[in-house]
Coordinates of C-alpha atoms and ligand atoms in Angstrom, one line a residue:
M1058 CA 7.0 -8.1 20.8
K1059 CA 6.3 -11.1 18.6
I1060 CA 4.9 -9.6 15.4
G1061 CA 3.7 -11.5 12.3
V1062 CA 3.9 -9.5 9.1
L1063 CA 1.5 -10.9 6.5
G1064 CA 2.5 -9.7 3.0
G1065 CA 6.1 -9.2 4.1
D1066 CA 7.4 -9.7 0.6
G1067 CA 5.6 -6.6 -0.6
Y1068 CA 6.4 -2.9 -0.7
C1069 CA 5.1 -1.8 2.7
G1070 CA 5.5 -5.2 4.3
W1071 CA 9.2 -5.7 3.5
A1072 CA 10.1 -2.2 4.8
T1073 CA 8.0 -2.8 7.9
A1074 CA 9.3 -6.3 8.7
L1075 CA 12.9 -5.0 8.6
Y1076 CA 12.1 -1.9 10.7
L1077 CA 10.4 -4.0 13.4
S1078 CA 13.2 -6.5 13.3
A1079 CA 15.8 -3.7 13.7
K1080 CA 13.9 -2.4 16.6
G1081 CA 14.3 -5.7 18.4
H1082 CA 10.9 -7.3 17.8
E1083 CA 10.7 -11.0 17.0
V1084 CA 9.4 -11.0 13.4
A1085 CA 7.8 -13.6 11.2
I1086 CA 7.1 -12.9 7.6
L1087 CA 4.2 -14.6 5.7
D1088 CA 3.7 -14.3 2.0
N1089 CA 2.6 -16.5 -1.0
F1090 CA 4.4 -14.4 -3.6
V1091 CA 1.2 -13.8 -5.5
R1092 CA 2.2 -10.2 -6.1
R1093 CA 5.3 -11.4 -8.1
Q1094 CA 2.8 -13.5 -10.2
W1095 CA 0.6 -10.5 -10.8
D1096 CA 3.7 -8.7 -12.1
H1097 CA 4.3 -11.6 -14.5
E1098 CA 0.6 -11.6 -15.5
L1099 CA 0.7 -7.9 -16.4
G1100 CA 4.2 -8.0 -17.9
V1101 CA 5.5 -5.4 -15.5
Q1102 CA 8.4 -5.2 -13.1
T1103 CA 9.6 -3.0 -10.3
L1104 CA 12.2 -0.4 -11.2
T1105 CA 14.5 -1.7 -8.6
P1106 CA 15.8 -5.3 -9.0
I1107 CA 14.3 -7.0 -5.9
R1108 CA 15.8 -10.4 -4.8
P1109 CA 13.8 -13.5 -4.0
L1110 CA 12.4 -13.2 -0.4
A1111 CA 14.4 -16.2 1.0
E1112 CA 17.6 -14.6 -0.2
R1113 CA 17.0 -11.1 1.1
L1114 CA 15.8 -12.4 4.4
R1115 CA 19.0 -14.5 4.7
V1116 CA 21.1 -11.5 4.0
W1117 CA 19.2 -9.5 6.6
N1118 CA 19.6 -12.2 9.3
E1119 CA 23.3 -12.6 8.6
L1120 CA 23.9 -8.8 8.6
T1121 CA 22.1 -8.2 11.8
G1122 CA 22.3 -11.5 13.7
R1123 CA 18.5 -11.5 13.9
T1124 CA 16.4 -14.5 13.1
A1125 CA 13.3 -13.2 11.3
E1126 CA 11.3 -16.3 10.2
L1127 CA 9.6 -17.1 6.9
F1128 CA 6.2 -18.8 6.4
V1129 CA 5.3 -19.3 2.7
G1130 CA 1.5 -19.7 2.1
D1131 CA -1.8 -18.1 1.3
V1132 CA -4.0 -16.3 3.9
T1133 CA -7.1 -17.6 2.1
D1134 CA -6.0 -21.1 3.0
Y1135 CA -7.4 -21.4 6.6
E1136 CA -5.4 -24.5 7.5
F1137 CA -2.1 -22.8 6.6
L1138 CA -3.0 -19.5 8.3
S1139 CA -4.2 -21.2 11.5
S1140 CA -1.0 -23.3 11.7
F1141 CA 1.0 -20.1 11.3
V1142 CA -0.8 -18.5 14.2
S1143 CA -0.5 -21.6 16.4
Q1144 CA 3.2 -22.1 15.7
F1145 CA 4.3 -18.4 15.9
Q1146 CA 1.9 -17.2 18.6
P1147 CA 2.1 -13.5 17.7
E1148 CA 1.2 -10.7 20.1
S1149 CA 0.4 -8.5 17.0
I1150 CA -0.3 -9.4 13.4
V1151 CA 0.2 -6.7 10.8
H1152 CA -1.9 -7.6 7.8
F1153 CA -0.7 -6.2 4.5
A1154 CA -1.4 -9.4 2.4
E1155 CA -4.0 -8.1 0.0
Q1156 CA -4.4 -7.2 -3.7
R1157 CA -3.9 -3.5 -3.4
S1158 CA -4.2 -2.0 -6.9
A1159 CA -7.4 -0.1 -7.8
P1160 CA -6.7 -0.4 -11.6
Y1161 CA -6.0 -4.2 -11.2
S1162 CA -9.5 -4.6 -9.6
M1163 CA -11.1 -2.7 -12.5
I1164 CA -9.6 -4.7 -15.4
D1165 CA -12.7 -6.9 -15.7
R1166 CA -15.1 -9.2 -13.8
K1167 CA -12.4 -11.8 -13.1
H1168 CA -10.0 -9.3 -11.6
A1169 CA -12.8 -7.6 -9.5
V1170 CA -13.8 -11.0 -8.2
S1171 CA -10.3 -12.3 -7.5
T1172 CA -9.5 -9.0 -5.7
Q1173 CA -12.5 -9.2 -3.4
V1174 CA -12.1 -13.0 -2.7
N1175 CA -8.4 -12.6 -1.9
N1176 CA -8.9 -9.6 0.4
V1177 CA -12.2 -10.4 2.1
V1178 CA -11.6 -14.1 2.5
G1179 CA -8.0 -13.6 3.8
T1180 CA -9.1 -11.1 6.4
L1181 CA -12.1 -13.2 7.4
N1182 CA -9.9 -16.2 7.8
L1183 CA -7.6 -14.2 10.0
L1184 CA -10.4 -13.1 12.3
F1185 CA -11.5 -16.7 12.8
A1186 CA -7.9 -17.9 13.3
L1187 CA -7.4 -15.2 16.0
R1188 CA -10.7 -16.0 17.7
E1189 CA -9.9 -19.7 17.7
I1190 CA -6.2 -19.7 18.6
Q1191 CA -4.9 -16.3 19.8
P1192 CA -7.9 -14.1 20.8
D1193 CA -5.7 -11.6 22.7
C1194 CA -3.4 -11.0 19.7
H1195 CA -3.8 -7.4 18.4
L1196 CA -4.7 -7.2 14.7
V1197 CA -3.2 -4.2 12.9
K1198 CA -4.9 -4.2 9.5
L1199 CA -4.0 -2.0 6.5
G1200 CA -7.1 -0.2 5.3
T1201 CA -7.0 2.8 3.0
M1202 CA -8.0 6.5 3.0
G1203 CA -9.9 5.7 -0.2
E1204 CA -12.5 3.9 1.8
Y1205 CA -14.0 7.3 2.6
G1206 CA -13.9 8.7 -1.0
T1207 CA -14.1 12.5 -1.3
P1208 CA -17.1 13.7 0.7
N1209 CA -18.0 17.4 0.8
I1210 CA -17.4 17.4 4.6
D1211 CA -14.3 16.9 6.9
I1212 CA -13.3 13.2 7.1
E1213 CA -13.0 12.0 10.7
E1214 CA -10.8 9.1 11.9
G1215 CA -13.2 6.2 11.4
Y1216 CA -16.3 7.4 13.3
I1217 CA -18.5 10.5 13.2
S1218 CA -20.9 12.0 15.8
I1219 CA -24.3 12.5 14.2
E1220 CA -27.4 14.2 15.4
H1221 CA -30.5 13.1 13.5
N1222 CA -34.1 14.0 14.3
G1223 CA -33.1 15.2 17.8
R1224 CA -31.1 12.0 18.7
K1225 CA -27.3 11.6 18.8
D1226 CA -24.9 8.7 18.1
V1227 CA -21.3 8.0 17.1
L1228 CA -21.4 5.9 13.9
P1229 CA -18.9 4.6 11.4
F1230 CA -17.9 7.4 9.0
P1231 CA -19.8 7.0 5.6
K1232 CA -17.8 5.1 3.0
Q1233 CA -17.8 6.0 -0.7
P1234 CA -15.0 4.0 -2.2
G1235 CA -13.9 4.5 -5.8
S1236 CA -12.9 1.0 -7.1
F1237 CA -13.7 -2.7 -6.4
Y1238 CA -10.3 -2.8 -4.6
H1239 CA -11.3 0.1 -2.3
L1240 CA -14.6 -1.6 -1.8
S1241 CA -12.8 -4.8 -0.6
K1242 CA -11.3 -2.7 2.2
V1243 CA -14.7 -1.4 3.2
H1244 CA -16.0 -4.9 3.4
D1245 CA -12.9 -5.9 5.5
S1246 CA -13.5 -2.9 7.9
H1247 CA -17.1 -4.0 8.5
N1248 CA -16.0 -7.6 9.2
I1249 CA -13.3 -6.5 11.6
M1250 CA -15.7 -4.2 13.5
F1251 CA -18.2 -7.0 13.8
A1252 CA -15.6 -9.5 15.0
C1253 CA -14.4 -7.1 17.7
K1254 CA -17.9 -6.5 18.8
I1255 CA -19.0 -10.2 19.0
W1256 CA -15.8 -11.9 20.1
G1257 CA -14.0 -9.2 21.9
L1258 CA -11.0 -9.2 19.5
R1259 CA -8.8 -6.1 19.5
A1260 CA -8.0 -4.3 16.2
T1261 CA -6.6 -1.2 14.7
D1262 CA -7.6 -0.4 11.1
L1263 CA -4.9 1.9 9.6
N1264 CA -6.5 3.9 6.8
Q1265 CA -3.4 4.6 4.9
G1266 CA -2.9 7.3 2.2
V1267 CA -0.8 6.9 -0.9
V1268 CA 2.8 5.8 0.0
Y1269 CA 5.9 7.1 -1.7
G1270 CA 9.6 6.5 -1.5
T1271 CA 11.6 3.3 -1.4
V1272 CA 14.7 3.8 0.8
T1273 CA 14.4 3.1 4.5
D1274 CA 17.4 2.9 6.9
E1275 CA 17.2 -0.9 6.9
V1276 CA 17.0 -1.6 3.2
A1277 CA 19.8 0.9 2.6
Q1278 CA 22.2 -1.4 4.4
D1279 CA 22.8 -3.8 1.5
E1280 CA 21.9 -3.8 -2.2
A1281 CA 20.3 -7.3 -1.7
L1282 CA 17.7 -5.7 0.6
I1283 CA 16.4 -3.2 -1.9
N1284 CA 12.7 -2.6 -1.9
R1285 CA 10.1 -2.4 -4.7
F1286 CA 9.6 0.8 -6.7
D1287 CA 6.5 0.2 -8.8
Y1288 CA 5.9 2.7 -11.6
D1289 CA 3.6 0.8 -14.0
E1290 CA 0.0 2.0 -14.6
V1291 CA -1.5 -0.7 -12.5
F1292 CA 0.6 -1.0 -9.4
G1293 CA 2.7 2.3 -9.5
T1294 CA 1.5 5.0 -7.2
V1295 CA 1.4 8.5 -8.4
L1296 CA 4.5 10.2 -6.9
N1297 CA 6.7 7.1 -7.7
R1298 CA 5.4 7.2 -11.3
F1299 CA 6.1 10.9 -11.7
C1300 CA 9.7 10.5 -10.5
V1301 CA 10.4 7.7 -12.9
Q1302 CA 8.8 9.7 -15.8
A1303 CA 10.8 12.8 -14.9
A1304 CA 14.0 10.8 -14.8
I1305 CA 13.8 10.1 -18.5
G1306 CA 12.1 13.3 -19.7
H1307 CA 8.7 11.7 -20.2
P1308 CA 5.8 14.1 -19.6
L1309 CA 4.1 13.5 -16.2
T1310 CA 0.8 11.7 -16.7
V1311 CA -1.7 13.8 -14.7
Y1312 CA -5.1 12.3 -15.1
G1313 CA -7.7 14.9 -15.9
R1314 CA -7.4 18.4 -14.3
G1315 CA -5.3 17.0 -11.4
G1316 CA -7.4 18.4 -8.7
Q1317 CA -7.8 14.9 -7.1
T1318 CA -6.6 15.4 -3.6
R1319 CA -5.3 12.5 -1.5
G1320 CA -3.4 11.9 1.8
F1321 CA 0.3 11.0 1.3
L1322 CA 3.0 9.6 3.4
D1323 CA 6.7 8.6 3.2
I1324 CA 7.3 4.8 3.5
R1325 CA 9.6 5.7 6.5
D1326 CA 6.5 6.8 8.3
T1327 CA 4.4 3.8 7.2
V1328 CA 6.8 1.6 9.2
R1329 CA 6.8 3.9 12.2
C1330 CA 3.0 4.2 12.3
V1331 CA 2.7 0.4 12.3
E1332 CA 5.1 0.1 15.2
L1333 CA 3.3 2.8 17.2
A1334 CA 0.0 0.9 16.6
C1335 CA 1.6 -2.4 17.8
L1336 CA 3.1 -0.8 20.9
H1337 CA -0.2 0.8 21.9
P1338 CA -2.7 -1.9 21.2
A1339 CA -6.4 -1.5 21.1
A1340 CA -8.4 -2.8 24.1
P1341 CA -10.3 -6.1 23.9
G1342 CA -13.4 -5.5 21.9
E1343 CA -12.2 -2.2 20.5
C1344 CA -11.9 -1.5 16.8
R1345 CA -9.9 1.7 16.4
V1346 CA -9.4 3.5 13.2
F1347 CA -6.3 5.7 12.5
N1348 CA -6.0 7.8 9.4
Q1349 CA -2.4 7.1 8.4
F1350 CA -1.0 9.9 6.2
T1351 CA 1.0 13.0 7.0
E1352 CA 0.2 15.6 4.3
Q1353 CA -2.4 16.1 1.6
F1354 CA -1.7 17.2 -2.0
S1355 CA -3.6 17.4 -5.2
V1356 CA -2.1 15.3 -8.1
L1357 CA -1.3 18.5 -9.9
Q1358 CA 0.6 19.9 -6.9
I1359 CA 2.6 16.6 -6.8
A1360 CA 3.4 17.0 -10.5
Q1361 CA 4.5 20.6 -10.0
L1362 CA 6.8 19.6 -7.0
V1363 CA 8.4 16.9 -9.1
Q1364 CA 8.8 19.3 -12.0
A1365 CA 10.6 21.9 -9.8
S1366 CA 12.9 19.3 -8.3
G1367 CA 13.6 17.7 -11.7
R1368 CA 14.5 21.0 -13.2
K1369 CA 17.0 21.7 -10.4
L1370 CA 18.7 18.4 -11.4
G1371 CA 18.8 19.5 -15.0
L1372 CA 15.9 17.3 -16.2
T1373 CA 13.3 18.4 -18.7
V1374 CA 9.9 17.9 -17.0
D1375 CA 6.7 18.7 -18.8
I1376 CA 3.2 18.0 -17.4
D1377 CA 0.6 16.3 -19.6
H1378 CA -3.1 16.2 -18.7
L1379 CA -4.5 12.9 -20.0
S1380 CA -8.2 12.1 -20.1
D1381 CA -8.9 10.6 -16.7
P1382 CA -9.3 6.8 -17.1
R1383 CA -10.9 6.6 -13.6
V1384 CA -14.3 7.8 -12.5
E1385 CA -13.4 10.3 -9.7
S1386 CA -13.9 13.9 -8.9
E1387 CA -11.2 16.1 -10.4
D1388 CA -11.9 19.1 -8.2
H1389 CA -13.3 18.6 -4.7
Y1390 CA -13.2 19.6 -1.1
Y1391 CA -10.8 17.4 1.0
N1392 CA -9.9 17.8 4.6
A1393 CA -9.1 14.6 6.5
K1394 CA -8.2 14.4 10.2
H1395 CA -5.0 12.6 11.0
S1396 CA -4.0 13.3 14.6
K1397 CA -4.2 10.0 16.4
L1398 CA -0.8 8.7 15.2
I1399 CA 0.8 12.1 16.0
D1400 CA -0.8 11.9 19.5
L1401 CA 1.0 8.5 19.9
G1402 CA 4.3 10.2 19.0
L1403 CA 4.7 10.0 15.2
Q1404 CA 7.2 12.6 14.0
P1405 CA 6.5 12.8 10.3
H1406 CA 8.9 13.1 7.4
Y1407 CA 7.4 15.7 5.2
L1408 CA 7.8 15.7 1.4
S1409 CA 10.8 17.9 0.8
D1410 CA 13.2 18.9 -1.9
S1411 CA 15.9 16.5 -0.5
L1412 CA 13.5 13.5 -0.6
L1413 CA 12.3 14.3 -4.1
D1414 CA 16.0 14.6 -5.1
S1415 CA 16.7 11.2 -3.6
L1416 CA 13.7 9.6 -5.3
L1417 CA 14.7 11.1 -8.6
N1418 CA 18.2 9.9 -8.1
V1419 CA 16.9 6.3 -7.5
A1420 CA 15.0 6.6 -10.7
I1421 CA 18.0 7.9 -12.6
R1422 CA 20.2 5.2 -11.2
Y1423 CA 17.9 2.5 -12.6
R1424 CA 16.9 4.3 -15.7
D1425 CA 18.1 1.5 -18.0
R1426 CA 15.3 -0.6 -16.5
I1427 CA 12.5 1.9 -17.3
D1428 CA 10.0 0.7 -19.8
T1429 CA 8.0 3.7 -21.2
S1430 CA 5.2 1.4 -22.3
M1431 CA 4.2 1.1 -18.7
F1432 CA 3.3 4.9 -18.4
M1433 CA 0.1 5.3 -20.3
P1434 CA -3.1 4.1 -18.5
Q1435 CA -4.8 1.2 -20.2
V1436 CA -7.4 0.3 -17.6
N1437 CA -10.5 2.5 -17.9
W1438 CA -13.1 2.4 -15.2
R1439 CA -15.9 3.0 -17.7
N1440 CA -15.2 -0.3 -19.5
A1441 CA -16.7 -3.5 -18.2
S1442 CA -13.8 -5.4 -19.7
N1443 CA -10.4 -3.9 -20.4
V1444 CA -8.1 -5.5 -22.9
R1445 CA -4.5 -4.7 -21.8
R1446 CA -2.0 -4.9 -24.6
P1447 CA 0.6 -7.6 -23.9
Q1448 CA 3.6 -5.8 -22.6
I1449 CA 7.2 -6.9 -22.9
T1450 CA 9.4 -5.8 -20.0
A1451 CA 12.8 -4.2 -20.4
G1452 CA 14.4 -7.3 -18.9
E1453 CA 12.6 -9.6 -21.5
K1454 CA 13.6 -7.2 -24.3
A1455 CA 17.2 -7.6 -23.3
L1456 CA 16.8 -11.4 -23.0
F1457 CA 15.2 -11.6 -26.5
A1458 CA 17.9 -9.3 -27.9
G1459 CA 20.5 -11.6 -26.4
R1460 CA 18.9 -14.6 -27.9
A1461 CA 18.6 -13.0 -31.3
T1462 CA 22.4 -12.4 -31.6
Ligands
NAD2077 P1 2.2 -5.2 -2.3 O1 1.4 -5.7 -3.5 O2 3.6 -4.6 -2.6 O3 2.4 -6.3 -1.2 C1 1.3 -7.1 -0.8 C2 2.0 -8.5 -0.4 O4 0.9 -9.3 0.0 C3 2.6 -9.1 -1.6 O5 3.9 -9.6 -1.3 C4 1.7 -10.3 -1.9 O6 2.4 -11.4 -2.5 C5 1.1 -10.6 -0.6 N1 -0.2 -11.2 -0.6 C6 -1.3 -10.8 -1.3 N2 -2.3 -11.7 -1.1 C7 -1.8 -12.7 -0.4 C8 -2.4 -13.9 0.1 N3 -3.7 -14.2 -0.2 N4 -1.7 -14.7 0.9 C9 -0.4 -14.3 1.2 N5 0.2 -13.2 0.8 C10 -0.5 -12.4 0.0 O7 1.3 -4.0 -1.6 P2 1.8 -2.9 -0.6 O8 1.9 -1.6 -1.4 O9 2.9 -3.3 0.2 O10 0.5 -2.7 0.2 C11 0.3 -3.5 1.4 C12 -1.0 -3.2 2.1 O11 -1.1 -1.8 2.4 C13 -2.2 -3.5 1.2 O12 -3.2 -4.0 2.0 C14 -2.7 -2.1 0.7 O13 -4.0 -2.1 0.5 C15 -2.3 -1.2 1.8 N6 -2.0 0.1 1.4 C16 -0.9 0.4 0.5 C17 -0.7 1.7 0.0 C18 0.4 2.0 -1.0 O14 0.4 3.2 -1.4 N7 1.2 1.1 -1.3 C19 -1.5 2.7 0.5 C20 -2.6 2.4 1.4 C21 -2.8 1.1 1.8
USQ2078 N1 -3.0 9.5 -10.9 C1 -2.6 10.3 -11.9 N2 -1.6 10.0 -12.8 C2 -1.0 8.8 -12.7 C3 -1.4 7.9 -11.6 C4 -2.4 8.3 -10.8 O1 -3.2 11.4 -12.1 O2 -0.1 8.5 -13.5 C5 -4.0 9.9 -10.0 C6 -5.2 8.9 -9.8 O3 -6.2 9.2 -10.8 C7 -5.7 9.2 -8.4 C8 -4.4 9.6 -7.7 O4 -3.4 9.9 -8.7 O5 -6.5 10.3 -8.4 C9 -3.8 8.5 -6.8 O6 -3.6 7.3 -7.6 P1 -2.6 6.2 -7.2 O7 -2.6 5.1 -8.3 O8 -1.3 6.8 -6.7 O9 -3.3 5.6 -5.8 P2 -4.6 4.8 -5.6 O10 -5.1 4.2 -6.8 O11 -5.5 5.6 -4.8 O12 -4.0 3.6 -4.7 C10 -2.9 3.7 -3.9 C11 -2.5 2.3 -3.5 C12 -3.6 1.6 -2.7 C13 -4.0 2.5 -1.5 C14 -4.3 4.0 -2.0 C15 -4.4 4.9 -0.8 O13 -2.2 1.5 -4.7 O14 -3.2 0.4 -2.2 O15 -5.1 2.0 -0.9 O16 -3.2 4.4 -2.7 S1 -5.8 6.1 -1.1 O17 -5.5 6.8 -2.3 O18 -5.7 6.9 0.0 O19 -7.0 5.3 -1.2

């Protein structure tokens, strides 16, 4: 298939673009590198030294003889986005190109607004571009499990049958998101559902859980293809953060009691789920929702698993309970359905000792790049405006040290 990967310089997008390319699909990557700018703004960097996109794409194409293409630009720029759709004429578009950090969206008004403008306008532009230029193209949009929040009932895949005052209907599952970022995904979902209904577009909203891991078969083929491994308090996801903390003997930063339960998946399953969605497109006018995760854990369970694996590798791993900087339930019921991707053939990678060992080993390998000032949370949900202390990255410290001598 011809598949456009929007946000292909990012964590999920890069792994997905290479996987789809390796499977023989004709892939085009679109990105405006704004995520690299956000890292500069925050003074953070990925644990792994990622190369510039043009360089890693050239290495991939040379290594495999494929011809994955690159389009540099912003999805909130309609002229650019529509010219991409006209030129590439994709059969599927996988849309990862959003600001995806909950803490980033909670820093202050400016970051809340920029997150929602970037995400909602980008997706709205894409819906209009598809309608105008390529209405049969299947939109595979990355949503999030966090759209649902943590209701005291089972979470269905997108829709719920309700009986009310003697009448029945199937309605969108209620949404109770926990950050301005998660809210942007809810707004996207509503816009996508509406566009499918009025224009007959076809879409799959992948409500993804928290992703972990960094190595996929494709990025393992050359050091230049290495993927991101974020561990800072704004962009680092919880299991990746805990592995980096364990690698240098820093206590694991469990927020509150740690009973917060979420759906999780290995990045190797992210890429497979996306391909399954592309190969089995939604029908015209249909807006499907798949819950994209493979297992659910509480944050404390995750910390205990990392602790046990770390100890086997001879690491000292303590668990700290910090006051929770977020407003979220620390103990709650959680049971989310996730059978639709399994029905399409997904064979999950479950979180195992060997995977934790390999994640810890990646963290140990790059331990010289670990900056401990990125561990403690500085963005607090209760503040209207968070002042983040200026941070100096490990790389900058080395540069300054070099200059001083
Ligand atoms: P990421 O920040 O690593 O990658 C996002 C990419 O999109 C970046 O390369 C960025 O430069 C690009 N981008 C952002 N706005 C853009 C714009 N306006 N125009 C062009 N490019 C733009 O994020 P990720 O972890 O790969 O997440 C990708 C998607 O998956 C997001 O939509 C996120 O909400 C969703 N998701 C991620 C996770 C996770 O755990 N990482 C979990 C659930 C859902
Ligand atoms: N947490 C800790 N300690 C930490 C970091 C996080 O206890 O050091 C807790 C958080 O309080 C939260 C849970 O771990 O309860 C998950 O936090 P996270 O930062 O790993 O994930 P989250 O903010 O939910 O966001 C990530 C991605 C986002 C995606 C979401 C999927 O950044 O793009 O949408 O996972 S979901 O959680 O299902 O909404």
